[in-house]
Tab-separated table of C-alpha atoms (C1' of nucleotides) and ligand atoms in Angstrom:
chain	number	residue	atom	x	y	z
A	1	MET	CA	-98.111	-9.239	-87.659
A	2	PRO	CA	-94.394	-8.925	-88.650
A	3	VAL	CA	-92.484	-12.103	-86.824
A	4	LYS	CA	-89.566	-9.787	-85.206
A	5	THR	CA	-86.461	-11.905	-85.144
A	6	ASN	CA	-84.579	-11.159	-81.889
A	7	ALA	CA	-81.438	-9.968	-82.151
A	8	VAL	CA	-79.422	-12.861	-80.954
A	9	ARG	CA	-75.593	-10.945	-79.146
A	10	SER	CA	-73.451	-13.768	-79.693
A	11	SER	CA	-69.787	-13.652	-79.304
A	12	ALA	CA	-66.696	-14.482	-81.215
A	13	ALA	CA	-66.808	-18.336	-79.491
A	14	VAL	CA	-69.974	-18.279	-80.632
A	15	GLU	CA	-69.803	-16.895	-84.590
A	16	ASP	CA	-67.088	-18.967	-84.826
A	17	TYR	CA	-68.691	-22.504	-83.888
A	18	LEU	CA	-71.144	-21.249	-86.673
A	19	GLU	CA	-69.474	-20.479	-89.522
A	20	ARG	CA	-67.871	-23.295	-88.888
A	21	ILE	CA	-70.909	-25.706	-88.104
A	22	LEU	CA	-72.348	-24.007	-91.164
A	23	GLU	CA	-69.153	-24.492	-93.365
A	24	LEU	CA	-68.876	-28.361	-92.216
A	25	ILE	CA	-72.690	-29.234	-93.884
A	26	ASN	CA	-71.830	-27.397	-96.915
A	27	THR	CA	-68.846	-29.279	-97.416
A	28	LYS	CA	-69.283	-32.802	-96.131
A	29	GLY	CA	-73.418	-32.535	-95.369
A	30	TYR	CA	-72.776	-33.364	-91.866
A	31	ALA	CA	-71.820	-31.592	-88.551
A	32	ARG	CA	-69.576	-34.060	-86.108
A	33	VAL	CA	-68.638	-32.918	-82.985
A	34	VAL	CA	-65.339	-34.724	-83.271
A	35	ASP	CA	-65.256	-32.431	-86.778
A	36	ILE	CA	-66.066	-29.483	-85.781
A	37	ALA	CA	-63.318	-30.022	-82.562
A	38	THR	CA	-60.690	-30.579	-85.288
A	39	SER	CA	-61.804	-28.081	-87.594
A	40	LEU	CA	-61.700	-25.477	-84.710
A	41	GLY	CA	-58.136	-27.019	-82.791
A	42	ILE	CA	-60.108	-27.365	-78.831
A	43	SER	CA	-61.646	-30.762	-77.852
A	44	GLN	CA	-64.612	-32.797	-77.913
A	45	ALA	CA	-65.681	-31.316	-74.597
A	46	SER	CA	-65.331	-28.278	-75.570
A	47	VAL	CA	-67.198	-28.263	-78.810
A	48	THR	CA	-69.746	-30.994	-76.273
A	49	ASN	CA	-70.065	-28.198	-74.191
A	50	MET	CA	-70.831	-25.375	-76.794
A	51	VAL	CA	-73.266	-27.025	-78.771
A	52	GLN	CA	-75.390	-27.962	-75.796
A	53	ARG	CA	-75.238	-24.693	-74.400
A	54	LEU	CA	-75.680	-24.142	-78.537
A	55	ASP	CA	-78.930	-25.839	-78.692
A	56	GLY	CA	-79.915	-24.428	-75.437
A	57	GLU	CA	-80.445	-20.339	-76.974
A	58	GLY	CA	-82.353	-22.276	-80.121
A	59	LEU	CA	-79.726	-21.646	-82.445
A	60	LEU	CA	-79.726	-25.453	-83.577
A	61	ASN	CA	-81.527	-28.582	-82.677
A	62	TYR	CA	-79.318	-31.556	-81.211
A	63	GLU	CA	-79.179	-34.908	-80.062
A	64	LYS	CA	-76.965	-36.561	-78.047
A	65	TYR	CA	-75.162	-39.088	-79.220
A	66	ARG	CA	-76.578	-38.095	-82.130
A	67	GLY	CA	-75.621	-34.984	-84.598
A	68	LEU	CA	-77.217	-31.635	-84.577
A	69	VAL	CA	-78.731	-29.558	-87.646
A	70	LEU	CA	-79.236	-25.439	-87.251
A	71	THR	CA	-82.006	-24.252	-86.635
A	72	THR	CA	-83.194	-21.186	-89.152
A	73	ALA	CA	-81.879	-18.435	-85.969
A	74	GLY	CA	-78.897	-20.307	-86.341
A	75	GLU	CA	-77.893	-20.522	-90.176
A	76	THR	CA	-78.629	-16.711	-90.419
A	77	LEU	CA	-76.335	-15.722	-87.607
A	78	ALA	CA	-73.976	-18.646	-89.818
A	79	ARG	CA	-74.821	-16.883	-93.120
A	80	ASN	CA	-74.188	-13.773	-91.808
A	81	ILE	CA	-70.833	-14.414	-89.720
A	82	ALA	CA	-69.155	-15.854	-93.139
A	83	ARG	CA	-70.156	-12.872	-95.094
A	84	ARG	CA	-68.472	-11.002	-93.247
A	85	HIS	CA	-65.514	-13.867	-93.452
A	86	GLN	CA	-65.421	-14.166	-96.943
A	87	LEU	CA	-65.522	-9.910	-97.750
A	88	LEU	CA	-62.675	-9.200	-95.314
A	89	THR	CA	-60.436	-11.858	-97.375
A	90	ASP	CA	-61.374	-10.564	-100.544
A	91	PHE	CA	-60.269	-7.023	-99.789
A	92	LEU	CA	-57.388	-8.068	-98.031
A	93	LYS	CA	-56.067	-10.448	-101.007
A	94	LEU	CA	-57.084	-7.505	-103.073
A	95	LEU	CA	-54.189	-6.229	-101.192
A	96	GLY	CA	-51.889	-8.626	-101.324
A	97	VAL	CA	-51.405	-9.488	-97.531
A	98	ASP	CA	-49.937	-12.937	-97.163
A	99	GLU	CA	-52.456	-15.440	-97.109
A	100	ARG	CA	-51.700	-16.504	-93.903
A	101	VAL	CA	-51.632	-13.714	-92.351
A	102	ILE	CA	-55.383	-12.922	-94.258
A	103	GLU	CA	-56.655	-16.184	-92.565
A	104	HIS	CA	-55.755	-14.758	-88.896
A	105	ASP	CA	-56.335	-11.241	-88.873
A	106	VAL	CA	-59.632	-12.203	-90.423
A	107	GLU	CA	-60.782	-14.376	-88.162
A	108	GLY	CA	-60.559	-12.323	-85.008
A	109	MET	CA	-61.142	-8.606	-87.258
A	110	GLU	CA	-64.703	-9.862	-88.608
A	111	HIS	CA	-66.585	-10.230	-85.415
A	112	HIS	CA	-66.173	-6.758	-85.518
A	113	ILE	CA	-67.863	-5.191	-88.264
A	114	SER	CA	-70.920	-3.383	-88.566
A	115	PRO	CA	-72.906	-3.623	-91.026
A	116	SER	CA	-72.471	-0.244	-92.036
A	117	THR	CA	-68.968	-0.921	-92.264
A	118	LEU	CA	-69.430	-3.948	-94.011
A	119	ARG	CA	-71.260	-2.142	-96.437
A	120	ALA	CA	-68.493	0.488	-96.572
A	121	ILE	CA	-65.631	-1.974	-97.557
A	122	GLU	CA	-67.928	-4.024	-100.104
A	123	GLY	CA	-68.406	-0.677	-101.823
A	124	LEU	CA	-64.765	0.093	-101.406
A	125	THR	CA	-63.580	-3.897	-103.203
A	126	ALA	CA	-65.817	-3.673	-106.069
A	127	GLN	CA	-64.389	-0.060	-106.869
A	128	LEU	CA	-61.241	-1.629	-106.659
A	129	LYS	CA	-61.329	-4.810	-108.275
A	130	ARG	CA	-62.738	-2.518	-111.417
A	131	ARG	CA	-59.488	-0.089	-111.409
A	132	PRO	CA	-56.321	-1.857	-109.722
A	133	ALA	CA	-54.416	0.967	-110.567
A	134	LEU	CA	-53.921	2.249	-107.408
A	135	LEU	CA	-52.827	-1.409	-105.626
A	136	ALA	CA	-49.940	-1.496	-106.901
A	137	ARG	CA	-46.901	-1.425	-104.991
A	138	LEU	CA	-48.988	-1.154	-101.396
A	139	ASN	CA	-46.305	-3.168	-99.058
B	1	MET	CA	-25.325	-7.270	-78.667
B	2	PRO	CA	-28.920	-6.572	-79.843
B	3	VAL	CA	-30.936	-6.636	-77.363
B	4	LYS	CA	-33.694	-9.305	-78.182
B	5	THR	CA	-36.993	-8.010	-76.778
B	6	ASN	CA	-39.021	-10.611	-75.770
B	7	ALA	CA	-42.903	-9.726	-77.735
B	8	VAL	CA	-45.491	-9.709	-74.891
B	9	ARG	CA	-48.031	-11.037	-75.624
B	10	SER	CA	-51.123	-9.072	-75.068
B	11	SER	CA	-54.368	-10.133	-75.207
B	12	ALA	CA	-57.136	-7.220	-75.817
B	13	ALA	CA	-58.077	-5.397	-72.727
B	14	VAL	CA	-53.904	-5.558	-71.635
B	15	GLU	CA	-53.821	-3.146	-74.745
B	16	ASP	CA	-57.114	-0.904	-74.239
B	17	TYR	CA	-55.288	-0.520	-70.946
B	18	LEU	CA	-51.911	0.468	-71.848
B	19	GLU	CA	-53.657	2.997	-74.682
B	20	ARG	CA	-56.434	4.386	-72.485
B	21	ILE	CA	-52.897	4.743	-70.162
B	22	LEU	CA	-51.161	5.782	-72.711
B	23	GLU	CA	-54.137	8.854	-73.891
B	24	LEU	CA	-54.339	9.748	-70.574
B	25	ILE	CA	-51.100	10.714	-69.168
B	26	ASN	CA	-50.457	12.524	-72.433
B	27	THR	CA	-53.722	14.544	-71.853
B	28	LYS	CA	-53.537	14.997	-68.000
B	29	GLY	CA	-50.124	13.964	-67.184
B	30	TYR	CA	-51.039	10.906	-64.927
B	31	ALA	CA	-53.723	8.141	-64.882
B	32	ARG	CA	-55.119	7.392	-61.863
B	33	VAL	CA	-56.792	4.198	-61.146
B	34	VAL	CA	-59.889	6.041	-61.440
B	35	ASP	CA	-59.048	8.156	-63.986
B	36	ILE	CA	-59.022	4.336	-66.189
B	37	ALA	CA	-61.423	3.131	-64.661
B	38	THR	CA	-64.290	6.055	-66.152
B	39	SER	CA	-62.252	6.442	-69.039
B	40	LEU	CA	-62.357	3.092	-69.747
B	41	GLY	CA	-65.903	2.241	-68.267
B	42	ILE	CA	-65.650	-0.299	-65.715
B	43	SER	CA	-64.911	-0.177	-61.883
B	44	GLN	CA	-62.156	0.871	-59.976
B	45	ALA	CA	-62.287	-2.952	-58.366
B	46	SER	CA	-61.102	-4.415	-61.834
B	47	VAL	CA	-58.795	-1.361	-62.983
B	48	THR	CA	-56.620	-2.290	-59.496
B	49	ASN	CA	-56.195	-5.818	-60.555
B	50	MET	CA	-54.848	-5.475	-63.995
B	51	VAL	CA	-52.502	-2.473	-62.821
B	52	GLN	CA	-51.596	-5.012	-60.233
B	53	ARG	CA	-51.149	-7.952	-63.492
B	54	LEU	CA	-49.596	-5.339	-65.477
B	55	ASP	CA	-46.682	-4.723	-62.976
B	56	GLY	CA	-45.927	-7.692	-62.397
B	57	GLU	CA	-45.735	-8.431	-66.662
B	58	GLY	CA	-43.369	-5.658	-66.896
B	59	LEU	CA	-46.214	-3.475	-68.348
B	60	LEU	CA	-46.059	-0.592	-65.037
B	61	ASN	CA	-44.513	0.184	-62.372
B	62	TYR	CA	-47.185	0.406	-60.055
B	63	GLU	CA	-46.678	1.679	-56.255
B	64	LYS	CA	-50.059	1.237	-54.126
B	65	TYR	CA	-51.574	3.948	-53.098
B	66	ARG	CA	-49.374	6.205	-55.037
B	67	GLY	CA	-49.915	6.069	-58.784
B	68	LEU	CA	-48.360	4.734	-62.358
B	69	VAL	CA	-46.324	4.780	-65.143
B	70	LEU	CA	-45.754	2.815	-68.244
B	71	THR	CA	-42.160	0.844	-69.220
B	72	THR	CA	-40.451	1.017	-71.679
B	73	ALA	CA	-41.674	-2.028	-73.164
B	74	GLY	CA	-44.939	-1.324	-71.987
B	75	GLU	CA	-45.402	1.983	-73.954
B	76	THR	CA	-43.916	0.259	-76.697
B	77	LEU	CA	-46.987	-1.660	-76.452
B	78	ALA	CA	-49.460	1.441	-75.440
B	79	ARG	CA	-47.838	3.455	-79.166
B	80	ASN	CA	-48.303	0.150	-81.340
B	81	ILE	CA	-51.883	-0.236	-80.524
B	82	ALA	CA	-52.677	3.180	-81.173
B	83	ARG	CA	-51.336	3.602	-84.364
B	84	ARG	CA	-53.050	0.623	-85.200
B	85	HIS	CA	-56.165	2.425	-83.602
B	86	GLN	CA	-55.323	5.774	-85.620
B	87	LEU	CA	-54.448	3.607	-89.064
B	88	LEU	CA	-58.299	2.084	-88.559
B	89	THR	CA	-59.868	5.150	-87.901
B	90	ASP	CA	-58.326	7.254	-90.297
B	91	PHE	CA	-59.283	4.335	-93.343
B	92	LEU	CA	-62.753	4.011	-91.771
B	93	LYS	CA	-63.258	7.744	-92.255
B	94	LEU	CA	-62.476	8.192	-95.243
B	95	LEU	CA	-65.372	5.495	-96.397
B	96	GLY	CA	-67.668	7.883	-94.722
B	97	VAL	CA	-68.350	5.326	-91.970
B	98	ASP	CA	-70.409	6.906	-89.130
B	99	GLU	CA	-67.741	8.609	-86.551
B	100	ARG	CA	-69.540	5.859	-83.795
B	101	VAL	CA	-69.835	3.472	-85.562
B	102	ILE	CA	-65.882	3.494	-86.269
B	103	GLU	CA	-65.165	3.871	-83.009
B	104	HIS	CA	-67.691	1.028	-81.856
B	105	ASP	CA	-65.918	-1.313	-84.417
B	106	VAL	CA	-62.502	0.290	-84.120
B	107	GLU	CA	-62.307	-0.833	-80.499
B	108	GLY	CA	-62.741	-4.189	-81.495
B	109	MET	CA	-60.645	-4.927	-84.728
B	110	GLU	CA	-57.540	-3.079	-83.558
B	111	HIS	CA	-56.726	-6.127	-82.150
B	112	HIS	CA	-56.383	-8.707	-84.831
B	113	ILE	CA	-54.346	-6.449	-86.617
B	114	SER	CA	-50.700	-7.804	-88.747
B	115	PRO	CA	-48.079	-5.132	-89.073
B	116	SER	CA	-48.401	-6.430	-92.983
B	117	THR	CA	-51.494	-5.710	-92.721
B	118	LEU	CA	-51.427	-2.902	-91.483
B	119	ARG	CA	-48.656	-1.933	-93.986
B	120	ALA	CA	-50.801	-3.154	-96.492
B	121	ILE	CA	-54.068	-0.696	-95.451
B	122	GLU	CA	-51.791	1.946	-94.710
B	123	GLY	CA	-50.510	1.882	-98.059
B	124	LEU	CA	-54.650	1.853	-98.978
B	125	THR	CA	-55.064	4.350	-97.410
B	126	ALA	CA	-52.321	6.871	-98.460
B	127	GLN	CA	-53.126	6.317	-101.793
B	128	LEU	CA	-57.441	7.125	-101.398
B	129	LYS	CA	-56.537	10.211	-99.290
B	130	ARG	CA	-54.407	11.069	-103.294
B	131	ARG	CA	-57.161	10.310	-105.560
B	132	PRO	CA	-60.531	9.769	-103.969
B	133	ALA	CA	-62.005	9.288	-107.235
B	134	LEU	CA	-63.147	5.888	-106.095
B	135	LEU	CA	-64.164	7.559	-102.616
B	136	ALA	CA	-67.372	8.794	-104.397
B	137	ARG	CA	-70.709	6.659	-103.648
B	138	LEU	CA	-69.977	4.445	-101.625
B	139	ASN	CA	-72.525	3.788	-99.255
C	1	DT	C1'	-73.080	-61.532	-81.197
C	2	DA	C1'	-69.611	-59.727	-78.986
C	3	DA	C1'	-65.400	-57.368	-78.658
C	4	DA	C1'	-62.601	-53.258	-80.136
C	5	DG	C1'	-61.773	-48.870	-80.747
C	6	DA	C1'	-63.885	-44.057	-82.153
C	7	DA	C1'	-67.382	-41.019	-80.538
C	8	DG	C1'	-69.661	-38.285	-77.541
C	9	DT	C1'	-70.053	-37.219	-72.435
C	10	DT	C1'	-69.513	-35.463	-67.840
C	11	DA	C1'	-66.746	-33.471	-63.829
C	12	DG	C1'	-64.022	-31.094	-62.249
C	13	DC	C1'	-60.404	-27.943	-63.107
C	14	DC	C1'	-58.237	-23.423	-64.540
C	15	DA	C1'	-57.702	-18.272	-66.841
C	16	DT	C1'	-59.396	-13.657	-68.246
C	17	DG	C1'	-61.764	-10.073	-67.061
C	18	DC	C1'	-65.466	-7.729	-65.380
C	19	DC	C1'	-68.805	-7.142	-60.986
C	20	DT	C1'	-69.930	-5.725	-55.582
C	21	DA	C1'	-69.962	-4.740	-50.878
C	22	DA	C1'	-67.170	-3.836	-47.799
C	23	DC	C1'	-62.545	-2.195	-45.960
C	24	DT	C1'	-58.518	1.603	-46.160
C	25	DT	C1'	-55.253	5.198	-47.280
C	26	DG	C1'	-54.252	9.670	-48.513
C	27	DG	C1'	-55.483	14.475	-48.926
C	28	DA	C1'	-57.810	18.602	-48.414
C	29	DT	C1'	-61.156	21.256	-44.934
C	30	DT	C1'	-62.066	23.319	-40.840
D	1	DA	C1'	-55.043	17.936	-35.867
D	2	DA	C1'	-59.508	15.355	-36.062
D	3	DT	C1'	-62.637	14.944	-39.503
D	4	DC	C1'	-64.795	13.313	-43.834
D	5	DC	C1'	-64.774	11.661	-49.004
D	6	DA	C1'	-62.566	10.569	-52.774
D	7	DA	C1'	-59.799	7.621	-54.494
D	8	DG	C1'	-57.853	3.309	-53.786
D	9	DT	C1'	-57.837	-2.225	-52.056
D	10	DT	C1'	-59.455	-6.890	-51.215
D	11	DA	C1'	-62.018	-10.557	-51.173
D	12	DG	C1'	-65.732	-13.608	-53.117
D	13	DG	C1'	-67.917	-14.370	-56.312
D	14	DC	C1'	-70.204	-14.936	-61.552
D	15	DA	C1'	-69.922	-15.755	-66.717
D	16	DT	C1'	-67.020	-17.306	-70.828
D	17	DG	C1'	-64.017	-20.329	-72.542
D	18	DG	C1'	-60.718	-23.309	-73.152
D	19	DC	C1'	-58.514	-28.114	-70.736
D	20	DT	C1'	-57.862	-32.775	-68.931
D	21	DA	C1'	-58.931	-37.813	-67.350
D	22	DA	C1'	-62.680	-41.222	-66.638
D	23	DC	C1'	-66.928	-42.808	-68.512
D	24	DT	C1'	-70.775	-43.792	-71.979
D	25	DT	C1'	-72.771	-44.477	-76.083
D	26	DC	C1'	-72.578	-46.352	-80.971
D	27	DT	C1'	-70.862	-48.401	-85.132
D	28	DT	C1'	-67.659	-51.509	-87.085
D	29	DT	C1'	-65.450	-55.798	-87.452
D	30	DA	C1'	-64.079	-60.377	-86.291
E	1	MN	MN1	-63.331	-15.862	-86.244
E	2	MN	MN1	-64.145	-16.740	-89.496
E	3	MN	MN1	-59.978	-2.277	-78.077
E	4	MN	MN1	-58.487	1.333	-79.113
DNA sequence: TAAAGAAGTTAGCCATGCCTAACTTGGATT
DNA sequence: AATCCAAGTTAGGCATGGCTAACTTCTTTA
């Protein structure tokens, strides 16, 4: 029978951690506690704490003093939030919003986008890329 | 000389309270603790607590056991978040997102929209309302 | 191989924002 | 005016997610 993957209920903080961990792994090949801390602008102690929690929740495998790898569940969540981040960024770039503002706003908004809203903005973004007519003089 | 209104740093929770209080006042004429609690789906105790805090922060005037009114600062904040809520709702409605999903997503997203992002989406929404051509077949 | 420094962990703390249970207040009913 | 009950408040607790300070482990270097 098909395996029912329990929809993990993840907070904004959890999503930010997973997203950043995946990004570090993709760019550096690994994600150390110190890297995660620096990248998120928080203390190493906070990262250690969260990493232990995520291990307990089965989102990553963590070996004390060693390192961590995302589980399948963790990577799925990470890719999912990364997708929302990317789409929102694309969309706002299209609208000509300043890069710094985009980063700030997307970092918050990305955690509140349901699948159907995501699809709608995705579709609109695609249309706008094709016909950028009405993008002139937006702000 | 011009009065510099200190930009009050408000959390998502504070914005939700203020927005709801303004809405209650606009529709019922007043905002009782029990109304706010029911409307936000939280306990009266939590509301009492927050209301006392908002009073301390000068966002409303609160008289124990009596009632409360928004200060100018509080009402400004309330109108501001209400505006973000309305715009996002309009925008997603235009995209054909389901009402329930809109409500859910907007309630979260509204707290992460900078002024320039707001203006950009505002402009886009206006354009789309004028030429709804590319809104066909979005989802 | 021993020491030093970087990385990681633990302990204890704090703010936010929610809860329930128990108590108080005030307005309506009689 | 006494009583009742809805509304309001207080006390105490909990989860989340930060922090610093102090300690431990690992790695690199002399
Ligand atoms: Mn984020
Ligand atoms: Mn992100
Ligand atoms: Mn909200
Ligand atoms: Mn709202």
